[in-house]
XYZ file of C-alpha atoms in Angstrom:
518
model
C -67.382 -17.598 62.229
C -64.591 -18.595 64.213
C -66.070 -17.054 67.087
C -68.907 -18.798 66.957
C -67.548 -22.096 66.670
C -65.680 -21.633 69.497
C -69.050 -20.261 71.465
C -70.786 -23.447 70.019
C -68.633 -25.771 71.374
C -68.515 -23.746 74.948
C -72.569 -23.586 75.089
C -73.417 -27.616 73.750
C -70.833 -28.910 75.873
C -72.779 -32.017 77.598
C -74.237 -32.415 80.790
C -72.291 -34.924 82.135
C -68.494 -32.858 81.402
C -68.480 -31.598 84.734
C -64.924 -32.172 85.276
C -64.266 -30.581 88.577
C -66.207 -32.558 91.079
C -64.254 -35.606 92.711
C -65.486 -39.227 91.667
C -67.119 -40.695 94.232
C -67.965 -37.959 97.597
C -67.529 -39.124 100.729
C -71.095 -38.643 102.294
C -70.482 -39.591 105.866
C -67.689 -40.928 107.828
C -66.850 -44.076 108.664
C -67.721 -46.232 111.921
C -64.665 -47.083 113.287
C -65.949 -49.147 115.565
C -67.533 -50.751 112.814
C -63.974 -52.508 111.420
C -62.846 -53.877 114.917
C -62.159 -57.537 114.781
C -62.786 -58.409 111.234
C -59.419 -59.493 109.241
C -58.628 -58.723 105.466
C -56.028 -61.195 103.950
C -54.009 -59.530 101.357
C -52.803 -61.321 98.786
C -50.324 -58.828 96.807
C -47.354 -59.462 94.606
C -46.976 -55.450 93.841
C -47.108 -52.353 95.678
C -51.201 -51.857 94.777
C -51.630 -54.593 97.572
C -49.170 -52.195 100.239
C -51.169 -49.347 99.422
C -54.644 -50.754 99.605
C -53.329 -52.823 103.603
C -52.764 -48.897 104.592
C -56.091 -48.023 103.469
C -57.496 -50.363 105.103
C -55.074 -50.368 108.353
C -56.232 -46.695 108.952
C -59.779 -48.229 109.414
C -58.847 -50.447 112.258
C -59.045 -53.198 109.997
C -56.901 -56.505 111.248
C -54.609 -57.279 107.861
C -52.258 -59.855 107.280
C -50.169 -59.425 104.160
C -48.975 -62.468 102.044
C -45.896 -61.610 99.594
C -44.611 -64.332 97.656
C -41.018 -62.680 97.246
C -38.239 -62.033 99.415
C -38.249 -58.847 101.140
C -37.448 -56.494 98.820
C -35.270 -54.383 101.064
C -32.745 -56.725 102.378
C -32.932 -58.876 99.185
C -29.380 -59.264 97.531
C -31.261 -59.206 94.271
C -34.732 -58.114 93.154
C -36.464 -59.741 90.571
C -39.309 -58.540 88.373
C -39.623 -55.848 86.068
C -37.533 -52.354 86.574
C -39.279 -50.288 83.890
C -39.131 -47.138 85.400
C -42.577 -45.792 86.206
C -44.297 -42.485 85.583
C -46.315 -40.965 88.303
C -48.947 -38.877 87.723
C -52.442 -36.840 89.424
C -54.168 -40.408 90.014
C -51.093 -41.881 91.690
C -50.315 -39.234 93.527
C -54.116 -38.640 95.120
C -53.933 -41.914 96.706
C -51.009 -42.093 97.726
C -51.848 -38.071 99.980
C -54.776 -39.911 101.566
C -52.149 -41.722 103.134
C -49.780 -39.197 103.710
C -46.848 -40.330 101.536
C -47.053 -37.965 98.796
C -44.539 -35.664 99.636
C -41.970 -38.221 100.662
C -42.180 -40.219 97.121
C -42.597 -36.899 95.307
C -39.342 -35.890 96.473
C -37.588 -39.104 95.242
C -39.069 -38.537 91.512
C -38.020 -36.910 88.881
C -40.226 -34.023 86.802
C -40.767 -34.703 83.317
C -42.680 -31.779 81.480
C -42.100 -32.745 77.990
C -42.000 -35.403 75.394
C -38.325 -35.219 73.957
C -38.396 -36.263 70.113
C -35.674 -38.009 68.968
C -35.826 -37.876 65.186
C -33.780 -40.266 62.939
C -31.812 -37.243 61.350
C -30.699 -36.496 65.280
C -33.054 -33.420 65.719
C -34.978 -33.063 69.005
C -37.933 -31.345 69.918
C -40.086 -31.004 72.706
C -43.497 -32.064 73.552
C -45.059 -30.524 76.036
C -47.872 -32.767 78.971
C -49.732 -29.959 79.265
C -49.344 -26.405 80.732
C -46.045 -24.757 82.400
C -47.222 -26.183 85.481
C -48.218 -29.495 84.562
C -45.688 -32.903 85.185
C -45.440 -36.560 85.689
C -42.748 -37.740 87.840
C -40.179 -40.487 86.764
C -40.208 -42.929 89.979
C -38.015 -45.622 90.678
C -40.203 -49.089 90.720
C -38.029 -50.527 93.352
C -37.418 -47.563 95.984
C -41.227 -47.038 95.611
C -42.160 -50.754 97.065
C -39.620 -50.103 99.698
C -41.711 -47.121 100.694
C -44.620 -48.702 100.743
C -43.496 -51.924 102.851
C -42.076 -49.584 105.391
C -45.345 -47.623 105.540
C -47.617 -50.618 105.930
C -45.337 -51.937 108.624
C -45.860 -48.724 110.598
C -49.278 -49.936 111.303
C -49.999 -52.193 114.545
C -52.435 -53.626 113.270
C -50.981 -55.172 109.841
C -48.179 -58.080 110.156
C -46.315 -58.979 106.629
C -45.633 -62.256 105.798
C -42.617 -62.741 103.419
C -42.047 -65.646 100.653
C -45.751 -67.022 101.811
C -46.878 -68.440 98.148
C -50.692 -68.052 97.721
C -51.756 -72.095 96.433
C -55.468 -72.071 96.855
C -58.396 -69.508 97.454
C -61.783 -70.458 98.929
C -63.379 -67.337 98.865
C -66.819 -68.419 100.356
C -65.485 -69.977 103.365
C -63.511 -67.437 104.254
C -60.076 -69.221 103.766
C -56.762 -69.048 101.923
C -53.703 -71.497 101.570
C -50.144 -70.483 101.799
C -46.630 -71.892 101.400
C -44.253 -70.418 103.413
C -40.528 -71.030 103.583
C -40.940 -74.159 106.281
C -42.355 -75.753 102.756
C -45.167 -76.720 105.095
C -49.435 -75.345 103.619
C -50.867 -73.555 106.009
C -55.242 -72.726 105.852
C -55.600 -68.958 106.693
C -58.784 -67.697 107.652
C -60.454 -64.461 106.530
C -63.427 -62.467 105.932
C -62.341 -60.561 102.988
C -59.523 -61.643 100.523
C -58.231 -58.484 98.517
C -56.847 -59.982 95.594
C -53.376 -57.574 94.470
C -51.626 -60.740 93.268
C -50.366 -58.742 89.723
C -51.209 -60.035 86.069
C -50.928 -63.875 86.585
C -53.242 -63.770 89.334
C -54.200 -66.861 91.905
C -57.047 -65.018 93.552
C -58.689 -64.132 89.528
C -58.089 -67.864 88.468
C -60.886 -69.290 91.588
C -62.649 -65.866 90.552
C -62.753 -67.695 86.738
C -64.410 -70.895 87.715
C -67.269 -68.836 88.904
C -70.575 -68.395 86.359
C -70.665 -65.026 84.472
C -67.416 -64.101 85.489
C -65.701 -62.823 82.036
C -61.779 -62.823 81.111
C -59.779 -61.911 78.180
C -56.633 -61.638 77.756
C -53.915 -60.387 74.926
C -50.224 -60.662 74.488
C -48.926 -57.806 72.417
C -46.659 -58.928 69.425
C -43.942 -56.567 70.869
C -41.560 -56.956 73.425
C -39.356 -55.052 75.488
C -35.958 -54.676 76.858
C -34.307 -52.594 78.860
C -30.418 -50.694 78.633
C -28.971 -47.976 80.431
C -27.322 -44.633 79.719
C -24.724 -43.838 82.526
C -23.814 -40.275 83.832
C -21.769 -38.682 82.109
C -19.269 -36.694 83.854
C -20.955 -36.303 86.746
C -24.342 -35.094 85.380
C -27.331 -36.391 83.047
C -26.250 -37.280 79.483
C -29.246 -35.821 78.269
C -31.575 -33.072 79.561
C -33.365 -34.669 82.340
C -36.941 -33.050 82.967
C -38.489 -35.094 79.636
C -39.081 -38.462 78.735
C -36.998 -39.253 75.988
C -38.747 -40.863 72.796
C -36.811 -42.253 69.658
C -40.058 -43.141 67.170
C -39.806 -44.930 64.454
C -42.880 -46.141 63.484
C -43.065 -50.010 64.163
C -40.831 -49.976 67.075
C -39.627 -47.307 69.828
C -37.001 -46.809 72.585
C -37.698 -44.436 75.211
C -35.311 -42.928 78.453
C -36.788 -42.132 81.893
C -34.313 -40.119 84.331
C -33.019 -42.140 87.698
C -31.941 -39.482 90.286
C -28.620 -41.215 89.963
C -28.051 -38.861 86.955
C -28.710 -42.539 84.715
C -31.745 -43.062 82.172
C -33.214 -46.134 81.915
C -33.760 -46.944 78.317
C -36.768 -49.336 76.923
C -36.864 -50.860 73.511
C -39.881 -51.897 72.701
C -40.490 -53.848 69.130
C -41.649 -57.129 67.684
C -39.879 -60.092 68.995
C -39.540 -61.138 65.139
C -36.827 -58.316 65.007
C -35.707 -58.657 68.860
C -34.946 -62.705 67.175
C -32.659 -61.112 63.737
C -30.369 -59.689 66.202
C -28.048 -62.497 67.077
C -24.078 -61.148 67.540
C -22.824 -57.728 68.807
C -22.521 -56.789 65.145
C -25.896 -57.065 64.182
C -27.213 -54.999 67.544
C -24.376 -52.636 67.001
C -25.881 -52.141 62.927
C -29.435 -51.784 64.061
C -28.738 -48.849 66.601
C -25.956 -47.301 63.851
C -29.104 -47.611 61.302
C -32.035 -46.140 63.612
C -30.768 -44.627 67.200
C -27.107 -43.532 66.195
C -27.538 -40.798 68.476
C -28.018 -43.384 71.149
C -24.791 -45.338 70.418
C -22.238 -42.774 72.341
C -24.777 -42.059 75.423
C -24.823 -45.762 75.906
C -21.595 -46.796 74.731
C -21.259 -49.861 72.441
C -19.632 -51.888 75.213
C -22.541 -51.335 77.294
C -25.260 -51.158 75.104
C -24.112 -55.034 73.696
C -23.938 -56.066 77.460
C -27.194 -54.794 78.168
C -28.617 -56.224 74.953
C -27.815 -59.987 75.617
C -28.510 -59.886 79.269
C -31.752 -61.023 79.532
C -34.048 -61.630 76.513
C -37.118 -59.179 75.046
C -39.779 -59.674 77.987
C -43.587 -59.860 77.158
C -46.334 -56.946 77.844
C -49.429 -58.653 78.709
C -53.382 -56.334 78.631
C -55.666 -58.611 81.002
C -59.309 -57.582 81.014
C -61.857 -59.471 83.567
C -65.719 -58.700 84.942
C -66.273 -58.518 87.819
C -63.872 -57.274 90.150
C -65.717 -59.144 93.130
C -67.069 -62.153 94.614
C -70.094 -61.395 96.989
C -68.871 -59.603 100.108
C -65.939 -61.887 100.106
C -63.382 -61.302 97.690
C -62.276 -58.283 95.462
C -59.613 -58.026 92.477
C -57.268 -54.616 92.424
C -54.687 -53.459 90.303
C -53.062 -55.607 87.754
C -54.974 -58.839 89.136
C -57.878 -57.170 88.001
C -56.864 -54.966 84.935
C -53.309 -55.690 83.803
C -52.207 -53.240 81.032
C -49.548 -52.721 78.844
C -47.178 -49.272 79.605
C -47.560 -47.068 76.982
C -50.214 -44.658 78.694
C -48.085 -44.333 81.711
C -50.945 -45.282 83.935
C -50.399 -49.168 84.971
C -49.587 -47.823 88.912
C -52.197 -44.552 88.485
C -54.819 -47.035 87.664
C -54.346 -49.511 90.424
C -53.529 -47.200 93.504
C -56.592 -45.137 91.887
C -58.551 -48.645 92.585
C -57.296 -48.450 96.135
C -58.803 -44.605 96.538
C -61.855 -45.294 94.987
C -62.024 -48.407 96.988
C -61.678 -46.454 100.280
C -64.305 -43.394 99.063
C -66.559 -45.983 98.582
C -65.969 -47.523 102.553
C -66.457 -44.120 103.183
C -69.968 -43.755 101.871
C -71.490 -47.571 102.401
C -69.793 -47.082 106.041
C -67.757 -49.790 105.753
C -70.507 -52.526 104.318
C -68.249 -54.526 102.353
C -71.680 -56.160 100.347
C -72.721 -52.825 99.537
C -69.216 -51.688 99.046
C -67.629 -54.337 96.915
C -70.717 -54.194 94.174
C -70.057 -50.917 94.047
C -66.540 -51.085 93.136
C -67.278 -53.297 90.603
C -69.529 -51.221 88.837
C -67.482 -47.973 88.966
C -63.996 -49.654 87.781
C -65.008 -52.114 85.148
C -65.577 -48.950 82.416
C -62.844 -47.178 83.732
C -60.111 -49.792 83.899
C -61.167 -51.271 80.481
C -60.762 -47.939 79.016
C -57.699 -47.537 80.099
C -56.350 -50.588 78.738
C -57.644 -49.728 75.529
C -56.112 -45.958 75.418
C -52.945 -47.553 76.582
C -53.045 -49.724 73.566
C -53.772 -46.550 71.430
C -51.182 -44.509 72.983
C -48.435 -47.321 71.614
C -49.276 -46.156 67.949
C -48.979 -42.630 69.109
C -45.767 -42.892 70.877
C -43.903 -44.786 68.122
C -45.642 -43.210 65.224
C -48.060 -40.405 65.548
C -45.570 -38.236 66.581
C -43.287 -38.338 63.521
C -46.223 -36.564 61.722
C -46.206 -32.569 61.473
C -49.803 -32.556 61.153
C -50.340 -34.727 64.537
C -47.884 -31.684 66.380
C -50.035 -29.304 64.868
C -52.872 -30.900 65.971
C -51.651 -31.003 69.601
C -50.683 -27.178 69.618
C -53.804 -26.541 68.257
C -55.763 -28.871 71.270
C -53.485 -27.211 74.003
C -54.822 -23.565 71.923
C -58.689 -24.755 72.466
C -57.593 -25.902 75.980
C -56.187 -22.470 76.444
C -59.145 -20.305 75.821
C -62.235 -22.769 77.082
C -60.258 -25.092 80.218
C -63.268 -26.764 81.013
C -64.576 -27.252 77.968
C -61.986 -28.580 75.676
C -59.480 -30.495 77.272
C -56.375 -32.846 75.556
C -57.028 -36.183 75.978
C -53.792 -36.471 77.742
C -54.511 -33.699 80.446
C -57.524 -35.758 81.438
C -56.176 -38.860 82.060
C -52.520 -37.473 83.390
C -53.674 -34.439 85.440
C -57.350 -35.379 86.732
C -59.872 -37.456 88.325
C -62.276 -37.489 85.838
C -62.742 -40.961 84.913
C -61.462 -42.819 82.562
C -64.251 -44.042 80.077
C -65.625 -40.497 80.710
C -62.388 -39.494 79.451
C -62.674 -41.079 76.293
C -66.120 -40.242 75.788
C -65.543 -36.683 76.252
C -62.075 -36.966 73.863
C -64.932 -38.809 70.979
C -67.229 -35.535 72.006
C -64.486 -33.204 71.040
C -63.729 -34.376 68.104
C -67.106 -35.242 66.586
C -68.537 -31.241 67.734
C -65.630 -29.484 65.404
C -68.478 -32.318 63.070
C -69.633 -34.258 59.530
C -67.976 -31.857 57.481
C -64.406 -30.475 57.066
C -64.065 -26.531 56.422
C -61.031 -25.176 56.191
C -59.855 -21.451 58.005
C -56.838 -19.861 56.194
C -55.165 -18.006 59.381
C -52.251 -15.521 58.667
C -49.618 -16.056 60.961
C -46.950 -13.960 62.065
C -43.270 -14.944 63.885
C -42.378 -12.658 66.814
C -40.751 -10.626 64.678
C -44.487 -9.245 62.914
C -42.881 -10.401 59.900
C -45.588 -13.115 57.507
C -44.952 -16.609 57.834
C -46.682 -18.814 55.034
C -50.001 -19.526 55.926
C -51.140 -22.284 56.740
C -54.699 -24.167 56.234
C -56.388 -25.335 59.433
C -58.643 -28.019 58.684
C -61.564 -27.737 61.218
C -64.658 -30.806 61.386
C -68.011 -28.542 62.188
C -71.040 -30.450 61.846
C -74.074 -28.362 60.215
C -75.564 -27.586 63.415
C -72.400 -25.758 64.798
C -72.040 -24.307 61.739
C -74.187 -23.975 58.737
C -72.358 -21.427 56.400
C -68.966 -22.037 54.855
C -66.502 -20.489 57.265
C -63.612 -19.023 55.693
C -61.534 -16.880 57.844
C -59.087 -14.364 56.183
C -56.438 -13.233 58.499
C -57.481 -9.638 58.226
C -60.237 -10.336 59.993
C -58.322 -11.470 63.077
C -57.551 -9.049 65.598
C -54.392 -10.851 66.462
C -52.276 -12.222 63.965
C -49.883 -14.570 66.197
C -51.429 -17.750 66.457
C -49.075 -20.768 66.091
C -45.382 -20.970 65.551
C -43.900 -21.885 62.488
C -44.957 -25.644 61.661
C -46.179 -25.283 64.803
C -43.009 -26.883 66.419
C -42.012 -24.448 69.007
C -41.338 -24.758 72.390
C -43.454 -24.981 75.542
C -42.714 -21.478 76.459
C -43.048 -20.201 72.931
C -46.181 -21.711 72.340
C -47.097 -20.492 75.547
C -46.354 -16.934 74.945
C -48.390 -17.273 71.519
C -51.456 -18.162 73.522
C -50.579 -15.115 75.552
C -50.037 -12.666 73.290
């Protein structure tokens, strides 16, 4: 019976999981003749706008650039948010069509795991996906740096620092900036890529329009950041995972800085952010529920830290449609601003930019057939992203407290083991692949509704390394009565190998691993 679940799922699989085929093929190359003379104001207050003025640079494209801020890398001080950020297959994609990859890969830091902090001070790990299988921790500011420097390579592309955006006037072609003479200037353009982040200028003439929809959502939780310092030399803590302390209505997590630091994030309602008013009460909360955390930080730190700067909002900004004619176009946060907790804020918006330049690519640079196009592709994705980001919040701080969720991931990466293409972890999909987001989660609903309507339960004997019996455990498999319309009950006798999962199914990546194996 077993067996022929697992063939059932393998032979209904639906047409449209065909994970292996990129999302939008180039089908001819691009004119470059085509791009000569026509210039492409971009408006950015991130690196999304950087990457998408190389895109476009390598097409001949005239660009200006308009940054509100400083330039970052002779700035004194950089404002904005340092939350470290996690890169991952998406990011990474777009930023090889450019040829920075390797040089930003290098500067990150592999994380392979999930580290569990648990109340009682007990860790466990885990694991993204297979051995092979990462996201890099990348340093927000050195990775803007990168991406100025890169842009400014280009002849073609000039950068204009502290230039404020004031007013956009998409159908006539023109923009109006503030520079530092505190003089407006009218820019003239015949596209205006909107990369402006969150609050965006561009997206608020975009909302005047008819039909255009917004929505957007402030979270009830906060964040703020602290630090863990090297100790002695090296990490504090082991360095290739990102560090998780869960406890159910709020979280703190550590990402590793190549410095040997972590950068910690609390994230938790601002009701309980507002109770914690002297050193002593900060000092009590983190004695009551991250005491480990108290002597990587230090309590001299972790109250200077605390009181620094107050708990900072997470925004999730949803909008349709990304475009305006042939004339404007909304990427990254400006058009799809979502909260952290999927990892995916950068992946999503330098994936705009590469989906954006496969789809110049195959329209040969048409912008009206081009920007349309854009629209319709992104809109599902990007608003399912924001909603498994919002998702993945509940997981982070909660989900994984529960043994049965752990056993429920060793048993997806099991499925994911034996039939790749056809069952794959939610997380694998949207961390180490192309396929598209709202296919993503349509494919995740798939898996979950074809193990079905009705819950049957397979008693499987398991064994430690050792061949010695374990208790066993009841799996509790969903089969709808078309998969399978008998009662399956599996006695462990009838498996031909015993070793299935390790004990609570808590063990290691390379235990698990050698399970599947064996």
């Amino acid at each position: 019976p077993l067996l022929s679940l697992l063939h059932s799922l393998l032979v209904r699989r639906p047409s449209w999981a065909r994970w292996h085929t990129p999302v939008i093929p180039a089908l001819w190359e691009a004119e470059a003749g085509r791009s000569q003379g026509q210039e492409i104001k971009t408006i950015l207050a991130n690196m999304v706008g950087s990457l998408q003025a190389c895109f476009l640079a390598k097409r001949n494209f005239q660009i200006d650039v308009y940054e509100a801020r400083e330039d970052i890398r002779v700035a004194n001080f950089t404002r904005g948010r340092s939350i470290n950020l996690a890169l991952s297959h998406r990011g990474r994609q777009a930023l090889k069509a450019i040829g920075l990859e390797d040089q930003i890969v290098s500067q990150g830091i592999p994380m392979r795991a999930r580290m569990i902090h648990s109340l009682s001070g007990k860790k466990s790990a885990l694991p993204y996906g297979t051995k092979t299988q990462y996201i890099l921790s990348i340093s927000r500011e050195n990775l803007n740096k990168d991406l100025l420097t890169a842009v400014e390579k280009y002849p073609n592309v000039k950068v204009h620092f502290n230039h404020r955006l004031l007013k956009c006037n998409p159908e006539e072609g023109m923009i109006t900036v503030l520079g530092s003479d505190k003089v407006p200037k009218d820019v003239t353009c015949d596209l205006i890529v909107g990369c402006d982040g969150a609050y965006s200028t561009v997206r608020s003439h975009l909302m005047k329009k008819p039909r255009f929809d917004y929505s957007q959502q402030y979270i009830p939780h906060g964040y703020m950041e602290l630090t863990i310092p090297p100790k002695n030399g090296d990490y504090a803590m082991e360095p290739n995972y990102l560090h998780i302390w869960p406890r159910n209505t709020f979280m703190m997590i550590a990402l590793p800085n190549m410095n040997k630091s972590f950068t910690c994030t609390l994230f938790m309602p601002f009701e309980e952010f507002e109770e914690l008013l002297t050193s002593s009460d900060v000092l009590d909360f983190f004695q009551n529920y991250f005491p480990d955390a108290i002597p990587l930080i230090g309590e001299r730190l972790l109250v200077q830290d605390f009181f620094l700067l107050p708990a900072q909002p997470m925004i999730s900004v949803k909008c349709s449609s990304f475009h305006l004619k042939s004339h404007c176009v909304l990427l990254g946060d400006a058009a799809h601003a979502i909260v952290p907790f999927f990892g995916q804020g950068m992946n999503a918006g330098f994936e705009d930019c590469l989906v954006f330049d496969e789809l110049m690519d195959k329209f040969n640079n048409d912008l009206s057939l081009c920007l349309p196009a854009f629209s319709r592709l992104r809109i599902p994705d990007d608003h399912a992203i924001s909603d498994l980001s919002m998702y993945n919040y509940i997981e982070m701080r909660a989900h994984v407290n529960s043994g049965w969720f752990i056993f429920q991931m060793n048993m997806e990466r099991f499925l994911h083991a034996i039939m790749p293409s056809t069952f794959i972890p939610l997380y694998s999909m949207v961390a180490f692949s192309r396929i598209r987001y709202h296919e993503a989660v349509q494919h995740w609903h798939w898996q979950k509704k074809s193990s079905g309507d009705k819950q049957r339960t397979l008693f499987l004997g398991i064994t430690d390394s050792h061949q010695q019996y374990l208790p066993t455990y009841a799996l509790h498999v969903t089969t709808t009565s078309r998969l399978c319309e008998k009662t399956m009950e599996v006695d462990s006798s009838l498996l031909e190998y015993k070793t299935c999962f390790p004990a609570k199914a808590m063990g290691s990546l390379e235990q698990t691993s050698n399970l599947i194996s064996r």
